[in-house]
mmCIF file of C-alpha atoms in Angstrom:
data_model
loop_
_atom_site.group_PDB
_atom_site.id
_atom_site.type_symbol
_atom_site.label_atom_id
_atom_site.label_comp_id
_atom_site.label_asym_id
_atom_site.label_seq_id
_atom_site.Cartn_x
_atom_site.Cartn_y
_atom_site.Cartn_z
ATOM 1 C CA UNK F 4 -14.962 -18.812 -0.381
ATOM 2 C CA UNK F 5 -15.695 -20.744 2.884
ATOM 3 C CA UNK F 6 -12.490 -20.495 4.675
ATOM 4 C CA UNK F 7 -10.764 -23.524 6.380
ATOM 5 C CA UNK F 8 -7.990 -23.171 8.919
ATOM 6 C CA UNK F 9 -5.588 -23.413 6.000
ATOM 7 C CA UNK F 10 -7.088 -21.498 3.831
ATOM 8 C CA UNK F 11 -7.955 -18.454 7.040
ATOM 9 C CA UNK F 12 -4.038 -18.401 7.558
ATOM 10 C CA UNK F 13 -2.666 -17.914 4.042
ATOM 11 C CA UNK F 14 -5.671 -14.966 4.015
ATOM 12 C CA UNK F 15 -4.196 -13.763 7.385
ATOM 13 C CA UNK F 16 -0.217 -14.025 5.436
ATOM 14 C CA UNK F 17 -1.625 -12.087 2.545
ATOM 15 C CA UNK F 18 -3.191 -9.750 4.174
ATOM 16 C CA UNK F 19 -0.286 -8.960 6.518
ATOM 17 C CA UNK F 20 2.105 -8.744 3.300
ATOM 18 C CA UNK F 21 -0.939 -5.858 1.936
ATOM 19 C CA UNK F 22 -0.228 -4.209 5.399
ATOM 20 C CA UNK F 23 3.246 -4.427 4.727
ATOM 21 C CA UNK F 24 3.413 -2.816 1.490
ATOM 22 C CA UNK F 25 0.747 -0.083 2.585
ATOM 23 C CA UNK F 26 3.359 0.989 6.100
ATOM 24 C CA UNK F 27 5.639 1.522 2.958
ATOM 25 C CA UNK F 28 3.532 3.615 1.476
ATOM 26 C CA UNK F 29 2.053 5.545 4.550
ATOM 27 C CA UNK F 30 6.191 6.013 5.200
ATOM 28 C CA UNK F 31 7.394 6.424 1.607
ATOM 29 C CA UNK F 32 4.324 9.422 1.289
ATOM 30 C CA UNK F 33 5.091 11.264 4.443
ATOM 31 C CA UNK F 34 8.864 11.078 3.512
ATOM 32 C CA UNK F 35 8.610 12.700 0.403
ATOM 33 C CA UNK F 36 5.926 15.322 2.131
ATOM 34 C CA UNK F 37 9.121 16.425 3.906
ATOM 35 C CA UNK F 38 11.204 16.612 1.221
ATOM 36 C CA UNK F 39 9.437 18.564 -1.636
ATOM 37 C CA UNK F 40 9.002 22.216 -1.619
ATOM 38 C CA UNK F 41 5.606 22.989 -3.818
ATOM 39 C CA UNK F 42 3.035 23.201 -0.842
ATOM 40 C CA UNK F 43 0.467 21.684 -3.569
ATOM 41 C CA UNK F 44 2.646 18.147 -3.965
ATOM 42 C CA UNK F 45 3.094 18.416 -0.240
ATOM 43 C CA UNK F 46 -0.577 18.273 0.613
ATOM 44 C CA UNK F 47 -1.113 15.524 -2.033
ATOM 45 C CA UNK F 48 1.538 13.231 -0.304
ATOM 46 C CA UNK F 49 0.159 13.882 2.999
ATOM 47 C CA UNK F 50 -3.424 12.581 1.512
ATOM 48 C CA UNK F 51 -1.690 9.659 0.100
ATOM 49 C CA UNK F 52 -0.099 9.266 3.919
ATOM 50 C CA UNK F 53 -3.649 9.056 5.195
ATOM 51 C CA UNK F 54 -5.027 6.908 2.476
ATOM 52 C CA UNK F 55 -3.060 4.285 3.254
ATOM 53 C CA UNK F 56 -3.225 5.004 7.000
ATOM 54 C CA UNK F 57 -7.126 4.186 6.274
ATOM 55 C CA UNK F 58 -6.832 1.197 4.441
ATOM 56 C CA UNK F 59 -4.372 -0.596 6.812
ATOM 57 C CA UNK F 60 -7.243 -0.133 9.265
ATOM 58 C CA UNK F 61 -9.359 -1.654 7.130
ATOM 59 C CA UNK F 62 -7.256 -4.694 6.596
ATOM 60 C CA UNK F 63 -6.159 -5.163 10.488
ATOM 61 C CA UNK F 64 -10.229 -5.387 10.645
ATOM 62 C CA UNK F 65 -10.093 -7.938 8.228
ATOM 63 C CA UNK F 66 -7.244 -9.603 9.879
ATOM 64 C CA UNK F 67 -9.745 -9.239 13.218
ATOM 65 C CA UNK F 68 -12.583 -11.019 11.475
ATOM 66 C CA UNK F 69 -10.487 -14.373 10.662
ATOM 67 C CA UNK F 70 -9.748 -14.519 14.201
ATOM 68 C CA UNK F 71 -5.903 -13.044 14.451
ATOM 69 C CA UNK F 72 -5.035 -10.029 16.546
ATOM 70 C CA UNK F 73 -3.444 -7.441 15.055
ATOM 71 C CA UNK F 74 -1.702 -5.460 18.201
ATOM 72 C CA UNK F 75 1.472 -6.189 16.786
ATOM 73 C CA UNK F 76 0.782 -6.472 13.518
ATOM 74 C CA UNK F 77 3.143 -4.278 11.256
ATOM 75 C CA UNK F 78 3.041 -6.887 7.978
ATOM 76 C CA UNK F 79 5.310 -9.486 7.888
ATOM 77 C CA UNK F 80 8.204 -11.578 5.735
ATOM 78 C CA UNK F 81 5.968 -11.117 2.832
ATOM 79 C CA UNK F 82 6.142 -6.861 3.256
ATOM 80 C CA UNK F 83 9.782 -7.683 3.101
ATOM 81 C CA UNK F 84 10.167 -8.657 -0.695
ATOM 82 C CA UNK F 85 8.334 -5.582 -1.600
ATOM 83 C CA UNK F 86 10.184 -2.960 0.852
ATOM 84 C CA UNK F 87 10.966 -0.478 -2.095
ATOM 85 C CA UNK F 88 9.597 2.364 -0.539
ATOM 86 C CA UNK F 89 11.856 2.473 2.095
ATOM 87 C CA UNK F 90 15.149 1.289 -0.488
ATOM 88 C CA UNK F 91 13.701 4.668 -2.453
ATOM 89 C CA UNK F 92 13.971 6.750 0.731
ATOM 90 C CA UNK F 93 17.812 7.644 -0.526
ATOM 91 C CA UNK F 94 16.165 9.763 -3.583
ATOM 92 C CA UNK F 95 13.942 11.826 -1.539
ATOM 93 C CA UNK F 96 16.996 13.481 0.391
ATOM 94 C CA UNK F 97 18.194 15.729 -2.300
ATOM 95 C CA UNK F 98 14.644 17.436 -2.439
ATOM 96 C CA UNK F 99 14.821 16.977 -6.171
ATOM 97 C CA UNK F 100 10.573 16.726 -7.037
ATOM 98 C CA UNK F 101 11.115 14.821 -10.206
ATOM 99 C CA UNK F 102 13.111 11.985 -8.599
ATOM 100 C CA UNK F 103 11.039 12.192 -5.614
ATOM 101 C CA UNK F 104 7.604 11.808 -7.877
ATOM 102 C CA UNK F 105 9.651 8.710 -9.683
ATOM 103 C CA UNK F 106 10.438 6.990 -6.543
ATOM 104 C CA UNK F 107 7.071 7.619 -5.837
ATOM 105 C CA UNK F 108 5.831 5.551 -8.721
ATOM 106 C CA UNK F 109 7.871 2.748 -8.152
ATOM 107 C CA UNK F 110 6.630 2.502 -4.621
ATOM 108 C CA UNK F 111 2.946 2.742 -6.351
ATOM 109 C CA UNK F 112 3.628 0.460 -9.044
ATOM 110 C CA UNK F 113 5.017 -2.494 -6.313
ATOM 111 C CA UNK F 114 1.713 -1.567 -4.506
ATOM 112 C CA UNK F 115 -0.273 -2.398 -7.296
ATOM 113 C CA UNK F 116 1.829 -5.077 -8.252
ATOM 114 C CA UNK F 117 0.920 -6.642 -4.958
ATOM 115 C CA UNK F 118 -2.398 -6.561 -4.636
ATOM 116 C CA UNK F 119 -3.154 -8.309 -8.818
ATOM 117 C CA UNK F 120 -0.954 -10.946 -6.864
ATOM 118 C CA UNK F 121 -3.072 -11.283 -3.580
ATOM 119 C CA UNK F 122 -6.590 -11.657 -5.403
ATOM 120 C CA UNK F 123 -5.192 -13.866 -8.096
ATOM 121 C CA UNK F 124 -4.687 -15.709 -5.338
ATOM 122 C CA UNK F 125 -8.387 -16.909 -4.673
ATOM 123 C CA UNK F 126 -8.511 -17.055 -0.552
ATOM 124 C CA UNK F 127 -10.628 -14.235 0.012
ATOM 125 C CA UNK F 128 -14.437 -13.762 0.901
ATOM 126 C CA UNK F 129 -16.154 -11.547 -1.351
ATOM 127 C CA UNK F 130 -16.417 -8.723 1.056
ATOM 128 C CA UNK F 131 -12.378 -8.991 1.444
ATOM 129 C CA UNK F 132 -12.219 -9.337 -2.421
ATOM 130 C CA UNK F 133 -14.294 -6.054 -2.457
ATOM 131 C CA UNK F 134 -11.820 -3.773 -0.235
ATOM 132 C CA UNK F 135 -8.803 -5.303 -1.777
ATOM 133 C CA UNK F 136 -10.171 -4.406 -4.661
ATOM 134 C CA UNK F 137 -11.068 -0.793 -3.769
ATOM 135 C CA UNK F 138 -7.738 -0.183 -2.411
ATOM 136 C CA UNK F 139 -6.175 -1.529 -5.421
ATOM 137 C CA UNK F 140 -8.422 1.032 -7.732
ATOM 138 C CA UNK F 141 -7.427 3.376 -5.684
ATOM 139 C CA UNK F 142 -4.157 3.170 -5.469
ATOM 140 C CA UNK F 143 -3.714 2.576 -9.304
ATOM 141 C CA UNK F 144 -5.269 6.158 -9.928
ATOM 142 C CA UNK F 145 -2.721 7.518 -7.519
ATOM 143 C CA UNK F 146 -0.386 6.186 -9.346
ATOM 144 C CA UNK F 147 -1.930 7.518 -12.489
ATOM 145 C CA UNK F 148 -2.180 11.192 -10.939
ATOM 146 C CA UNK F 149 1.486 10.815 -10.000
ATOM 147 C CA UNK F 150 2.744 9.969 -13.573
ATOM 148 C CA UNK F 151 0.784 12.222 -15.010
ATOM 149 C CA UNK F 152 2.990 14.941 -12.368
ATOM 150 C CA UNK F 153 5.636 13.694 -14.057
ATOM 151 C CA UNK F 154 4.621 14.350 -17.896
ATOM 152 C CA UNK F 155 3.737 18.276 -16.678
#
C-alpha cells in the first residue's frame, strides 16, 4: 500500500494502539513474574516481559519510518479500550498461579484480538504487514503455551 498522509496517520494510530496493548503486556508479564512462586512460570513471564519489550521496539521503528517520533510515545486512546492487563492486575495479588495464568490469557487473548483488527484494517506496507504479523503468531502461541499451563 502506497501511503498518503491520511492513510500514514491512521498507520501511525494503529500502530500506537499495538504499542499500547504490548506496555500491557510487558506490565501485565512482569507483574505476574512477581507474584507466582514456581521459579519455572517465573522465568517464562519474564521472557514474555522481554518479548514484548522487543516488539514495541520494533513498532516505534515503524512508527519512525512514517515520519512520527516516538520519544513520547507510550500508545495512545486506542491502548485505552484494550487496558485489561492492567484491570487484571487485582488477580495477581493473591499469588494464586491458576488465576494469575487466567488473567494472563485474557490479557493474551485482547492482544491477539487486536492485532486480527489492525491488519484487517488494510493501511499497512507489506514489510509492516510482515512484523504485525510475526508478533501476532507469536503472541497467539504464547497464549497457546499459557492455556495449555492451565489444562496441566
Amino acid at each position: 500500500m502506497i501511503h498518503t498522509e491520511e492513510t500514514t496517520t491512521e498507520a501511525i494510530h494503529t500502530l500506537e494502539g499495538l504499542i499500547s496493548i504490548l506496555e500491557d503486556g510487558k506490565l501485565g508479564y512482569t507483574n505476574a513474574a512477581e507474584h507466582v512462586n514456581d521459579l519455572a512460570i517465573k522465568a517464562e513471564f519474564l521472557d514474555h516481559a522481554r518479548e514484548r519489550a522487543l516488539f514495541i521496539v520494533e513498532l516505534q521503528d515503524q512508527i519512525n519510518k512514517l515520519g512520527k517520533s516516538t520519544d513520547t510515545s507510550g500508545g495512545g486512546p486506542l491502548g485505552a479500550l484494550h487496558r485489561t492487563w492492567i484491570d487484571i492486575k487485582s488477580s495477581f495479588t493473591g499469588g494464586d498461579t491458576e488465576a494469575i495464568i487466567n488473567a494472563c490469557v485474557t490479557g493474551e487473548e485482547a492482544a491477539v484480538e487486536k492485532y486480527k483488527m489492525a491488519l484487517e484494517k488494510n493501511e499497512f506496507e507489506g514489510s509492516q504487514i510482515a512484523i504485525i504479523s510475526k508478533q501476532l503468531n507469536s503472541i497467539q502461541s504464547t497464549l497457546d503455551k499459557i492455556k495449555a499451563k492451565r489444562l496441566s
